[in-house]
Coordinates of C-alpha atoms and ligand atoms in Angstrom, one line a residue:
X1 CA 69.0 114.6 135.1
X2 CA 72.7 114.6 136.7
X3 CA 74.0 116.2 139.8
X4 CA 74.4 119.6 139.4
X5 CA 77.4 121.5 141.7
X6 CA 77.7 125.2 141.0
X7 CA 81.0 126.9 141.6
X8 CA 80.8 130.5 141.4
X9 CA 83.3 133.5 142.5
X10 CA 86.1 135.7 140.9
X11 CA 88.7 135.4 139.1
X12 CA 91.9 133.5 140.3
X13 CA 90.0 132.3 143.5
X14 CA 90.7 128.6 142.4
X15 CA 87.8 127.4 140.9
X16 CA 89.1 125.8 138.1
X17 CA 91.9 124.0 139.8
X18 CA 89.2 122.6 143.2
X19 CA 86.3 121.9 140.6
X20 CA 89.0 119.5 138.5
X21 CA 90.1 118.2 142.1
X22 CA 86.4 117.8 142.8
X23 CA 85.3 115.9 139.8
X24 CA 88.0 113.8 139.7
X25 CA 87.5 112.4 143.3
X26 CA 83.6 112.3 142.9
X27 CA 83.7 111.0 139.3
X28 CA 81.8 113.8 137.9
X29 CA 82.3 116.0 134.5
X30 CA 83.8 119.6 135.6
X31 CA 82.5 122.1 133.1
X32 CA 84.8 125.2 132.7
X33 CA 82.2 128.2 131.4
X34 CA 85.1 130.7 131.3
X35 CA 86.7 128.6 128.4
X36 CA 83.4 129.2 126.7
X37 CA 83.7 133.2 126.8
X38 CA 87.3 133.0 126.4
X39 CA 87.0 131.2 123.7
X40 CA 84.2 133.6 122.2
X41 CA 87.0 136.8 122.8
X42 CA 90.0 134.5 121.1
X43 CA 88.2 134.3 118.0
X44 CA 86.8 138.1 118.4
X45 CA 90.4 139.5 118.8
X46 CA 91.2 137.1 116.0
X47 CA 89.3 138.7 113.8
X48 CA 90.6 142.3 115.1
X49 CA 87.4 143.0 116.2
X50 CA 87.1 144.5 119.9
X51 CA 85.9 142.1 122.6
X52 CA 83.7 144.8 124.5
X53 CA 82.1 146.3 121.5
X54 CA 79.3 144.4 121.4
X55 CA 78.1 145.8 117.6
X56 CA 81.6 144.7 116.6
X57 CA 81.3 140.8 118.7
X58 CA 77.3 140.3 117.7
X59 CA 77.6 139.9 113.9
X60 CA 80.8 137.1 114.5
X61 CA 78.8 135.0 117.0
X62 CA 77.2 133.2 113.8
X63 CA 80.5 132.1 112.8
X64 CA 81.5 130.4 116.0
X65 CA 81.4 126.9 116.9
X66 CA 81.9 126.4 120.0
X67 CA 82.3 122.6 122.2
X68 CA 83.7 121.0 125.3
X69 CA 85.3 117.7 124.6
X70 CA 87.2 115.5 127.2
X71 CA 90.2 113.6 126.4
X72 CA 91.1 111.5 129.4
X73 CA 89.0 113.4 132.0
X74 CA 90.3 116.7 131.1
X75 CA 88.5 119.5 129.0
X76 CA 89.7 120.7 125.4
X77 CA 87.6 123.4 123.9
X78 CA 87.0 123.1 120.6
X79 CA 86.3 126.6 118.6
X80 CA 86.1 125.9 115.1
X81 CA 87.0 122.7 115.2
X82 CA 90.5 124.0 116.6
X83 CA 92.0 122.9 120.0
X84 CA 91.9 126.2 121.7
X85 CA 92.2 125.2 125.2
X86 CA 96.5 126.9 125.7
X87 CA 95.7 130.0 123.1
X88 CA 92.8 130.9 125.2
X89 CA 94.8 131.6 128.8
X90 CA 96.6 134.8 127.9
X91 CA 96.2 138.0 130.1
X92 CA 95.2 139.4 126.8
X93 CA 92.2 137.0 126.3
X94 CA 91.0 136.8 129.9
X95 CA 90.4 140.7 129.8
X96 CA 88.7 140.0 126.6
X97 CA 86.5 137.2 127.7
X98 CA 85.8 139.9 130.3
X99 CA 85.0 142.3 127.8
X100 CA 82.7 140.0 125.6
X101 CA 81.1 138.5 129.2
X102 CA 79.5 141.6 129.2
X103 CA 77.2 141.4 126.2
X104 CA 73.9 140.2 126.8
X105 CA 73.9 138.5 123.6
X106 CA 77.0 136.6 123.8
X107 CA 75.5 135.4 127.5
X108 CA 72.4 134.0 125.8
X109 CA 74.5 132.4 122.8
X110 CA 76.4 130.4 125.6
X111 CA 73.8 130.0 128.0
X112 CA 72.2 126.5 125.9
X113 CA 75.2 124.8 125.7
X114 CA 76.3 124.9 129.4
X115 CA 72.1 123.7 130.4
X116 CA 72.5 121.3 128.1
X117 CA 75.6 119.9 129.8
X118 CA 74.0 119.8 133.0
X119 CA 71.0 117.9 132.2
X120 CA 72.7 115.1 130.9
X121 CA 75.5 114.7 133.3
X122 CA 76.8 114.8 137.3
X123 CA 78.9 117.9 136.9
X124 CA 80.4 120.5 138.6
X125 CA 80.3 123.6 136.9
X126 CA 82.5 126.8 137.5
X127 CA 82.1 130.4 136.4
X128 CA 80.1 133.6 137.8
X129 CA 76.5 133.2 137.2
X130 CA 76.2 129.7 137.4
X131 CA 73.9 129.4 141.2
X132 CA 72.4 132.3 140.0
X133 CA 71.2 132.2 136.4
X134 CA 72.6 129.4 134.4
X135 CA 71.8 126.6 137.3
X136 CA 69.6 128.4 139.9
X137 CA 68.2 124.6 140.7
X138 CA 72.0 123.4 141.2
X139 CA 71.9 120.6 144.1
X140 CA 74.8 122.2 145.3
X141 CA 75.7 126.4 145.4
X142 CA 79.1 127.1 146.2
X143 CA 80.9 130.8 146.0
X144 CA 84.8 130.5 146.2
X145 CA 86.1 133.7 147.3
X146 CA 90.0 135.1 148.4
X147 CA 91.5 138.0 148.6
X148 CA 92.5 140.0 145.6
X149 CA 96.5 140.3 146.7
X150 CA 96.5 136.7 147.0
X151 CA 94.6 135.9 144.0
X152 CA 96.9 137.8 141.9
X153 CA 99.9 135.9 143.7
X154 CA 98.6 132.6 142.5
X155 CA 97.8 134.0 139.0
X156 CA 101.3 135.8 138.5
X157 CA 103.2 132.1 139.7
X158 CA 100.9 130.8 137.1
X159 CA 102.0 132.7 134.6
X160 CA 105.7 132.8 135.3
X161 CA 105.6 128.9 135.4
X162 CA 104.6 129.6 131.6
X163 CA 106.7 132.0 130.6
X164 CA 104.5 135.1 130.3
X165 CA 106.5 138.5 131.7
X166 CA 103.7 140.1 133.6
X167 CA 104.7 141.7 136.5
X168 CA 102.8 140.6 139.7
X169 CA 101.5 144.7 139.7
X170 CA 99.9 144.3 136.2
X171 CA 98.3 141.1 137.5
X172 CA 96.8 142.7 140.4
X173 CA 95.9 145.5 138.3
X174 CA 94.0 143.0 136.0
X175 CA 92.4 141.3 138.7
X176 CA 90.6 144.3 140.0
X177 CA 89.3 145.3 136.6
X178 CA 87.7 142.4 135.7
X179 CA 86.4 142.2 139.2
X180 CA 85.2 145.4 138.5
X181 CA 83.9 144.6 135.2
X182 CA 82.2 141.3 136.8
X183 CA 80.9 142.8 139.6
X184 CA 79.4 146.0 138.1
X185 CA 78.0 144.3 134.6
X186 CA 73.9 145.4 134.1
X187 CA 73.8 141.5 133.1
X188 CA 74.0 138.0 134.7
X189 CA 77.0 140.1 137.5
X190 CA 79.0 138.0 139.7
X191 CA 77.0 137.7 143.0
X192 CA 76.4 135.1 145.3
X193 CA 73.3 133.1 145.3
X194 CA 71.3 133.8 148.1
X195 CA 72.0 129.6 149.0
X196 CA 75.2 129.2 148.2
X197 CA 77.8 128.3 151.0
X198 CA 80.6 130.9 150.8
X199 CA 84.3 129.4 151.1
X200 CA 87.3 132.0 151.9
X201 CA 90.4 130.5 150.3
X202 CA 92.7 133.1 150.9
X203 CA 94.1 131.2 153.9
X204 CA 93.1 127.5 152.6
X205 CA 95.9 125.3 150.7
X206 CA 94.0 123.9 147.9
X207 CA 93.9 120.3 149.6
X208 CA 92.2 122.1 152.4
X209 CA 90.1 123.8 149.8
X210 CA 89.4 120.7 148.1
X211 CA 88.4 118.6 151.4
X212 CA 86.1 121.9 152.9
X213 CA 84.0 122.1 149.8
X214 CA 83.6 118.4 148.9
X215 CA 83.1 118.2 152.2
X216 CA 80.0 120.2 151.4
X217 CA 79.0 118.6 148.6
X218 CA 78.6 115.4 149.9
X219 CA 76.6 116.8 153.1
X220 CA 73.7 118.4 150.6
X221 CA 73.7 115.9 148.1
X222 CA 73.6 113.1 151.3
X223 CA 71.0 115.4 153.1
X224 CA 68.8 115.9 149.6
X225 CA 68.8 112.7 149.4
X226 CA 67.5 112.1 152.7
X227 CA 64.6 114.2 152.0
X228 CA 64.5 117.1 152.4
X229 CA 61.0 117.4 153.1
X230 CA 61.6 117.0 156.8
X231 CA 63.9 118.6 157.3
X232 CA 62.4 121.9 156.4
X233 CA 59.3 120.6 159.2
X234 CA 61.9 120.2 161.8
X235 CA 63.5 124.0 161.3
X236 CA 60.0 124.9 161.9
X237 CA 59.8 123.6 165.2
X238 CA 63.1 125.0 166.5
X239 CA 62.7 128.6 165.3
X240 CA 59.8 128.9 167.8
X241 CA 61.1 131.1 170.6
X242 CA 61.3 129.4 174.3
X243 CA 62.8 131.7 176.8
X244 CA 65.4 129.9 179.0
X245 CA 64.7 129.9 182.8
X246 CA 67.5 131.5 184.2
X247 CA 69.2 130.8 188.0
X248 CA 69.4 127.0 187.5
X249 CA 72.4 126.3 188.8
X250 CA 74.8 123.7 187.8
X251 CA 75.7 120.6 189.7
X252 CA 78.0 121.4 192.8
X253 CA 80.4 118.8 192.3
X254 CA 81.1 120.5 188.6
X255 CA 81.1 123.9 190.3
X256 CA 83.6 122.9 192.6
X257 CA 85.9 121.3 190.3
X258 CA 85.2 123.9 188.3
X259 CA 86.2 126.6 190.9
X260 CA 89.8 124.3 191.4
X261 CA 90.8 124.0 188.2
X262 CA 89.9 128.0 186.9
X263 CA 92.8 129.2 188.9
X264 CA 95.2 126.4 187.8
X265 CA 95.0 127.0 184.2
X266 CA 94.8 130.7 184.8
X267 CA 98.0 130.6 186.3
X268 CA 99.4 128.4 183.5
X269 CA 98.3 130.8 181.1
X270 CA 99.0 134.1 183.0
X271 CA 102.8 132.2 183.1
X272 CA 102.6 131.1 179.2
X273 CA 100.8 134.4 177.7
X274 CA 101.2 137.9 178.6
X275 CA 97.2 138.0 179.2
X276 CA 94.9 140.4 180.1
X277 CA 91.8 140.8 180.9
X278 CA 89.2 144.5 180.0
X279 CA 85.7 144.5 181.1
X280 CA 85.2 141.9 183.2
X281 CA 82.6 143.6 185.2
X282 CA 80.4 143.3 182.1
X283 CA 80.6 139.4 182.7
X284 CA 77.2 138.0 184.5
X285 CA 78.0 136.5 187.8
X286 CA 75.2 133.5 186.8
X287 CA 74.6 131.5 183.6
X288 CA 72.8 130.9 181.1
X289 CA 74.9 133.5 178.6
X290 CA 76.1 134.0 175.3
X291 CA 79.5 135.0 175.1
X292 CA 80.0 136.0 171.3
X293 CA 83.8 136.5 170.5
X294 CA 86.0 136.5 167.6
X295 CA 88.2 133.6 166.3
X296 CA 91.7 134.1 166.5
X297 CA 93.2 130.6 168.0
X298 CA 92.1 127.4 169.8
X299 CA 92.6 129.1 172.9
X300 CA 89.9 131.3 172.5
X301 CA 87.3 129.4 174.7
X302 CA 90.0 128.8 177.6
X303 CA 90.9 132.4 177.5
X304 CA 87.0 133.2 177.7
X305 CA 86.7 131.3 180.7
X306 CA 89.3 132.1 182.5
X307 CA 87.3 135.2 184.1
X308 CA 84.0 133.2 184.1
X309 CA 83.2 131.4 187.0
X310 CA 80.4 129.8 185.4
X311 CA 81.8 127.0 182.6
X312 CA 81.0 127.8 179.5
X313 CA 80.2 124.9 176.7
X314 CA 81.2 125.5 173.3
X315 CA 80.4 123.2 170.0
X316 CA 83.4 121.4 168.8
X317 CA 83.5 119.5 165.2
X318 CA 82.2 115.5 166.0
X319 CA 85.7 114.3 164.7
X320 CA 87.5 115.8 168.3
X321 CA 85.5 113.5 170.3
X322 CA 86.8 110.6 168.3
X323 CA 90.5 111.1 169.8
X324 CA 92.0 109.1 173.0
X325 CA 89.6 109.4 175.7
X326 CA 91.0 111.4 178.0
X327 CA 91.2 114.2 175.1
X328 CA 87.7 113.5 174.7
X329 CA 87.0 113.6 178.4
X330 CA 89.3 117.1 179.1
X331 CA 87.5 118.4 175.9
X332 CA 83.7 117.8 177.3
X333 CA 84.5 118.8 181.0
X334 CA 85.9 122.1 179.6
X335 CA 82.3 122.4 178.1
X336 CA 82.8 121.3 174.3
X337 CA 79.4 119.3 172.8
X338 CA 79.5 117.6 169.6
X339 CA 78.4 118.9 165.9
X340 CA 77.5 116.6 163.5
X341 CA 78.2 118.6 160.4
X342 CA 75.9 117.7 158.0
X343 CA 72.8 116.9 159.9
X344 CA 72.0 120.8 159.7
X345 CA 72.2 123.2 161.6
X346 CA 68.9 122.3 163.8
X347 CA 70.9 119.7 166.1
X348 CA 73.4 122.6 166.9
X349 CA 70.9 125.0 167.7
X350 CA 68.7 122.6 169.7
X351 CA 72.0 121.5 171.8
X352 CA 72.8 125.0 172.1
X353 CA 69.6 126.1 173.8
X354 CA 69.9 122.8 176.0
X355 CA 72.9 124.1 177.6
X356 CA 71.5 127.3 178.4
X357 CA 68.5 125.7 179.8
X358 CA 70.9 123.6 181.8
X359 CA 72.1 127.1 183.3
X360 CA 75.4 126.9 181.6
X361 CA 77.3 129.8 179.6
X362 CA 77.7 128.9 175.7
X363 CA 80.6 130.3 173.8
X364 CA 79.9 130.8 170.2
X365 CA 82.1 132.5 167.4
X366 CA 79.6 133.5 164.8
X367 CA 82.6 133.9 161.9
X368 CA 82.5 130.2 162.0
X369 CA 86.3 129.9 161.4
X370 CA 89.5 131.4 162.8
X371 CA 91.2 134.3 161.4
X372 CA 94.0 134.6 160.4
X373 CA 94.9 138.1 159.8
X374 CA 92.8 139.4 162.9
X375 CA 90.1 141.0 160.9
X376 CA 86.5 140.6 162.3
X377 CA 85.0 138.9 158.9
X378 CA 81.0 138.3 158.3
X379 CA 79.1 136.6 161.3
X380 CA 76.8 133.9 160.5
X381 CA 73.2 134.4 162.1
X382 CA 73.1 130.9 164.3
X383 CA 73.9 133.4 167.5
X384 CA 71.2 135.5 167.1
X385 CA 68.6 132.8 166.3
X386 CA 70.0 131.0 169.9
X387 CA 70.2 133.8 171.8
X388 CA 66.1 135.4 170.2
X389 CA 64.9 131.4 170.6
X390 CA 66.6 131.4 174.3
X391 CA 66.2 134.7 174.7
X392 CA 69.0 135.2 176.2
X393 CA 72.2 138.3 176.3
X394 CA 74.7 138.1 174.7
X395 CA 78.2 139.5 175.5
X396 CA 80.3 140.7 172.9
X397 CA 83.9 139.5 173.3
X398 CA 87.4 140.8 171.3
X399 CA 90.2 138.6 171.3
X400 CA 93.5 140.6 170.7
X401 CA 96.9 139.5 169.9
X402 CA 99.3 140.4 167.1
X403 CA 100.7 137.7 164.6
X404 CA 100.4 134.2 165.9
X405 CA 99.6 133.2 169.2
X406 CA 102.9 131.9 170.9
X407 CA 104.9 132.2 174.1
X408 CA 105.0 135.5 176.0
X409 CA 102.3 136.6 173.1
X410 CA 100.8 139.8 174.8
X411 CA 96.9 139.0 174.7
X412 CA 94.2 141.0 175.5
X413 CA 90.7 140.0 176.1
X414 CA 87.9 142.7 176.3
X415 CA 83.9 142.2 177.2
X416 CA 81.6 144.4 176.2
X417 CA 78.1 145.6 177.4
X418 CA 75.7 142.7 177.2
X419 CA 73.3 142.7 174.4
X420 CA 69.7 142.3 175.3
X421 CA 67.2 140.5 172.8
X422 CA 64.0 142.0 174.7
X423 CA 65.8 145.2 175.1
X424 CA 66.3 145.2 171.4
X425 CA 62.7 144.4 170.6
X426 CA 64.0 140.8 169.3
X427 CA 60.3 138.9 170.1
X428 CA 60.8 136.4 167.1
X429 CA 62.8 134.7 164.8
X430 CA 61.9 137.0 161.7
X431 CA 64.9 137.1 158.7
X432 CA 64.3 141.4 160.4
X433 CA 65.0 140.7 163.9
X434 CA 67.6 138.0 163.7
X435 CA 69.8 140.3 161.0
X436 CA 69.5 143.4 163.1
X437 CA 70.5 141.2 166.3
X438 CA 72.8 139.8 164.1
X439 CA 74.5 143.1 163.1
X440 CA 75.1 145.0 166.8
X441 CA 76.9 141.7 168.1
X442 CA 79.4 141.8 165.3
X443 CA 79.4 145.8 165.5
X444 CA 79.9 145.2 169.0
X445 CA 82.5 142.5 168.0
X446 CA 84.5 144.5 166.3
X447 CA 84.8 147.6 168.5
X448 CA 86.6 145.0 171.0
X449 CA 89.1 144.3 168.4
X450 CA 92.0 146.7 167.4
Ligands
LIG1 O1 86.9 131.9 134.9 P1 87.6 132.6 133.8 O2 88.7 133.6 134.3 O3 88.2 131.7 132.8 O4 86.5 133.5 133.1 C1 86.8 134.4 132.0 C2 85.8 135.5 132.0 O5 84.5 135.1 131.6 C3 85.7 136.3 133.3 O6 86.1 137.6 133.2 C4 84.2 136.3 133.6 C5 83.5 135.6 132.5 N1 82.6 134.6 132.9 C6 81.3 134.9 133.0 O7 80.9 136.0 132.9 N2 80.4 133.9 133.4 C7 80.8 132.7 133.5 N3 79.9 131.7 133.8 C8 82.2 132.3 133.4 C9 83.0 133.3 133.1

């Protein structure tokens, strides 16, 4: 039995392209299960039958001889014993394969062949049900997602590089539907498996695409290999809940160095950024907080802190602490702690609550990842399992600016009203409480942000 990654998500979101990447780099077989249906709808419409009729598609399936072959690592699919692998990436065909995805029957005829693949080989294996039907045992879930508008933008260069006269409209247009007709299919529809690891790449180049999810990879496939057995023992033990004692207060020689250097790089920003500040009386004069804020730059935690008097700490990626050492130093006096990605997220979470414990504020941006266009996108549930385990409020901040940040830049930062765990009836770590926690600090989030 091989490796199994999964690659899910819709169409144009770079799958194919990142899973080639991918396999190439971890010496793996990529398996393309779109070329399966489209190949199923080229010989369909070949036959001038229609690709969503399914009375029309069932009686041909006998007929068709479908196989993946590789010729110096890449795929050729074989229908008939015909090189099909061009004829097969036509607008026409992909709203067929679309079409003929549909049918139950056709999902079972392929269904077989892409196991069989898996079994016998490491591979990475892209389409739309693969995490959660074809391979729900897959080592490795991932589900690629971008934006539709950009999607299409990628397709229609795609397609002009080859000569095809679509207009970038009409490739939109077809995006949608077959999202539409993925999505919204009674069988096998495109969703996300429950433990998959979602990747956004409207905003990633496809290096960065590449690095992010092999990144991934290698951390489950390192972690499985490292049992995973104990790790599930040790999330045990932190999801118990362990209220923090508040009022410890932090060592006066911070505190004063603290209380000299606030106004010095308040000054230097006030000078650099047109800033401002809303709802600063919401902010606790002690610590041991949460502040829960949206991503927009690596500012964010300095512009948090700037109205804080007590420091805040904030978890930075492990590769920041191995710059020069004053970086490192400046980095960890402004209240950054190393993440080991990859050794879970227990270590995180257990650091987290230290710092609280330690009567410090902890900064935490629950998208996970900056965005770009200022939207407020999903928040992950790591804050509300610190602040139920702590027990602990959390204040919702909204970090506004238009565009990028840069010189002059007007900013505004608002608090809001802290959120209470006890108030909220938040007495464990139950899926429940932590996803209704969850859900007012990003609705609380996003009323900050305009
Ligand atoms: O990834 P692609 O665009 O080549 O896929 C072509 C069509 O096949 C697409 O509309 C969805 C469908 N498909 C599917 O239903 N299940 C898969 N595992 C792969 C593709």
């Amino acid at each position: 039995m091989g490796i199994n990654i999964a690659l899910d998500g819709p169409s144009g979101a770079g799958k194919s392209t990142i899973a080639k990447r991918l396999a190439e780099r971890m010496g793996y077989v990529y398996v393309d299960t779109g070329a399966l249906y489209r190949s199923v709808a080229y010989n369909v419409i070949s036959k001038g039958a229609d690709p969503a009729d399914s009375t029309q598609v069932c009686p041909l399936l006998s007929g068709i001889d479908v196989k993946l072959a590789y010729e110096n690592g890449s795929q050729k699919v074989i229908l008939n014993g015909e090189d099909v692998s061009d004829k097969i990436r036509t607008p026409e065909i992909s709203m067929g394969a679309s079409g003929v995805s549909a049918i139950p029957v056709v999902r079972e005829f392929l269904f077989e062949l892409q196991k069989s693949i898996a079994r016998e080989n490491n591979i990475i294996m892209d389409g739309r049900d693969i995490g959660t039907v074809v391979l729900p045992d897959a080592d490795v879930k991932i589900f690629l997602t971008a934006a539709a508008e950009e999607r299409a933008r990628r397709r229609y260069k795609e397609l002009q590089e080859k000569g095809d006269t679509s207009t970038y409209e009409q490739v939109l247009e077809d995006i949608r539907q077959r999202d539409y007709n993925d999505i919204h299919r009674d069988i096998a529809p495109l969703k996300k498996a429950e433990d998959a690891v979602e990747v956004d790449s409207t905003d990633l180049s496809l290096d960065e695409a590449v690095e992010v999810i092999y990144k991934i990879a290698e951390d489950k496939i390192a972690s499985k290999k490292n049992g995973s057995v104990q790790k599930k023992h040790e999330s045990k033990e932190i999801a118990q809940i362990r209220p923090v004692k508040r009022g410890k207060k932090l060592s006066p020689v911070r505190m004063f160095l603290y209380s000299i250097l606030r106004p010095v790089v308040r000054l230097i920003y006030k000078c650099w950024f047109n800033l401002s500040f809303e709802g600063t009386e919401n902010i606790p004069k002690d610590g041991s907080n949460i502040f829960a804020s949206n991503h927009r730059s690596y500012s964010d935690p300095v512009f948090i802190a700037l109205p804080t008097r007590v420091p805040l700490s904030y978890m930075a990626k492990e590769e920041l602490f191995k710059q020069n050492i004053f970086f490192t130093w400046l980095i960890r006096f402004f209240g950054a702690f190393p993440v080991t990605r990859g050794k879970g997220d227990t270590a995180a979470i257990d650091m987290s609550v230290e710092k609280l414990e330690m009567g410090r504020n902890l900064v935490i941006f629950p998208e996970g990842t900056r965005s770009k266009d200022g939207k407020v996108g999903k928040g992950k549930t790591g804050v509300a399992l610190i602040a139920a385990i702590a027990q602990v409020p959390v204040i919702p901040v909204g970090i506004n600016f238009e565009g990028k940040l840069k010189f002059r830049r007007k900013v505004v930062v608002r608090f809001g009203r802290p959120i209470r765990p006890e108030e909220l009836a938040v007495t464990s770590v139950s899926p429940k409480e932590l996803k209704m926690l969850k859900t007012k600090i990003m609705d609380a989030i996003t009323e900050l942000v305009y």
